[in-house]
Coordinates of C-alpha atoms in Angstrom, one line a residue:
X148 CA 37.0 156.5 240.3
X149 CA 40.6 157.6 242.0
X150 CA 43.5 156.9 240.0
X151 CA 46.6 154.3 241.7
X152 CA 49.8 156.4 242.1
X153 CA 51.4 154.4 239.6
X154 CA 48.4 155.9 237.4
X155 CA 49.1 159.5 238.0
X156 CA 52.9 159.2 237.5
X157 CA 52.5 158.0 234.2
X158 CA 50.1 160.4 233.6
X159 CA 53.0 162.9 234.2
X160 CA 51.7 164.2 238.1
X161 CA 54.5 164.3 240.2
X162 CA 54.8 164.4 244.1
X163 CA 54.3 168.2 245.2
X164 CA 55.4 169.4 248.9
X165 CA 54.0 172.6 249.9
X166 CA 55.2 174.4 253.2
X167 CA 52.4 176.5 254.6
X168 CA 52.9 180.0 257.0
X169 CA 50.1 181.3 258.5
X170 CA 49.1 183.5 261.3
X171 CA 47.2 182.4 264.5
X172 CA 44.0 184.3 264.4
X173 CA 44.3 185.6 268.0
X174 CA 48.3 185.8 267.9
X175 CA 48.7 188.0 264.8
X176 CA 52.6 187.7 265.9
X177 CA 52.9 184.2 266.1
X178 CA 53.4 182.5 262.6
X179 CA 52.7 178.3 262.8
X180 CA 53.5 175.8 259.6
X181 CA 51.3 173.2 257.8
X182 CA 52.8 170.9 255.5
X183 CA 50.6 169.8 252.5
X184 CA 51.3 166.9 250.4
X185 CA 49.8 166.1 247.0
X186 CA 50.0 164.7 243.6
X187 CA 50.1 167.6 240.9
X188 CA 50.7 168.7 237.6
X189 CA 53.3 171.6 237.4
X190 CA 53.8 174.0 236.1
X191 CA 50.4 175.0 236.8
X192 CA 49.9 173.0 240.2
X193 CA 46.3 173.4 239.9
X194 CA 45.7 170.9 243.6
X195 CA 47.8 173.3 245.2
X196 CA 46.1 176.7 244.0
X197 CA 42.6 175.1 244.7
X198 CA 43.8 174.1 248.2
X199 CA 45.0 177.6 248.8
X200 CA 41.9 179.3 247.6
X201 CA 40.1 176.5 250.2
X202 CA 42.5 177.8 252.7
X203 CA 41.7 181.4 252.3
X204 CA 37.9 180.8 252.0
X205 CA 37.3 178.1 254.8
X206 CA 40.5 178.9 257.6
X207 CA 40.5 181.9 259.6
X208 CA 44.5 181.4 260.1
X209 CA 45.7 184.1 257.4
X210 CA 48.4 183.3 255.2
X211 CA 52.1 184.6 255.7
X212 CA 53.6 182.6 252.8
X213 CA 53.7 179.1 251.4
X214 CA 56.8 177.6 250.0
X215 CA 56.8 174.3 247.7
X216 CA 58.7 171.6 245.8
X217 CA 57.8 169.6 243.0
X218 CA 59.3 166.1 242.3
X219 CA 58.3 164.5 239.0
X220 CA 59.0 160.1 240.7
X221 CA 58.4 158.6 237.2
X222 CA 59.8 160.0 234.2
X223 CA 59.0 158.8 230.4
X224 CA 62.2 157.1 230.0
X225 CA 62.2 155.3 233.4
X226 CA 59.3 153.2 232.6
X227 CA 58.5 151.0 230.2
X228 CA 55.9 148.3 229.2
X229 CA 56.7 144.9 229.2
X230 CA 55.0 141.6 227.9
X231 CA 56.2 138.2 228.9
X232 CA 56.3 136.2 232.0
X233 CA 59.3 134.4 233.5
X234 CA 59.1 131.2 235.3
X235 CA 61.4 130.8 238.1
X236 CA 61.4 126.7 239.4

């Protein structure tokens, strides 16, 4: 079963960004971008290394470089359970 966003955040994944260089396979001079977007652990990042790996397994395009960002949206003090309900009317 896939885990809600809400899920993960707690869970301590945050949003990571990665910017992806790679070479045309015909046009070893021309460099295109792919922008990837997943939820992650850092520091590890272990999404991010398994989709490179996929990449360099699977894609013929050969990688120049890949540049990333990690975002952690929810942090431990931010959230916080609540119990009650409030009636409005």
């Amino acid at each position: 079963m896939q885990m809600s966003e809400t899920e993960l955040l707690l869970k301590g994944y945050g949003l990571t960004t990665a910017e992806i260089f790679y070479r045309l396979p015909d046009y070893k001079n021309v460099l295109n971008t792919f922008v990837w977007q997943e939820y992650d652990l850092a520091p590890d990042h272990p999404k991010l290394l398994g989709f490179i790996e996929f990449w360099q397994d699977s894609i013929e395009g050969p990688l120049h470089s890949v540049r990333f960002t990690h975002r952690k949206m929810l942090a431990s003090g931010e959230w916080r359970n609540m119990v009650g309900e409030f009636t409005y009317h």
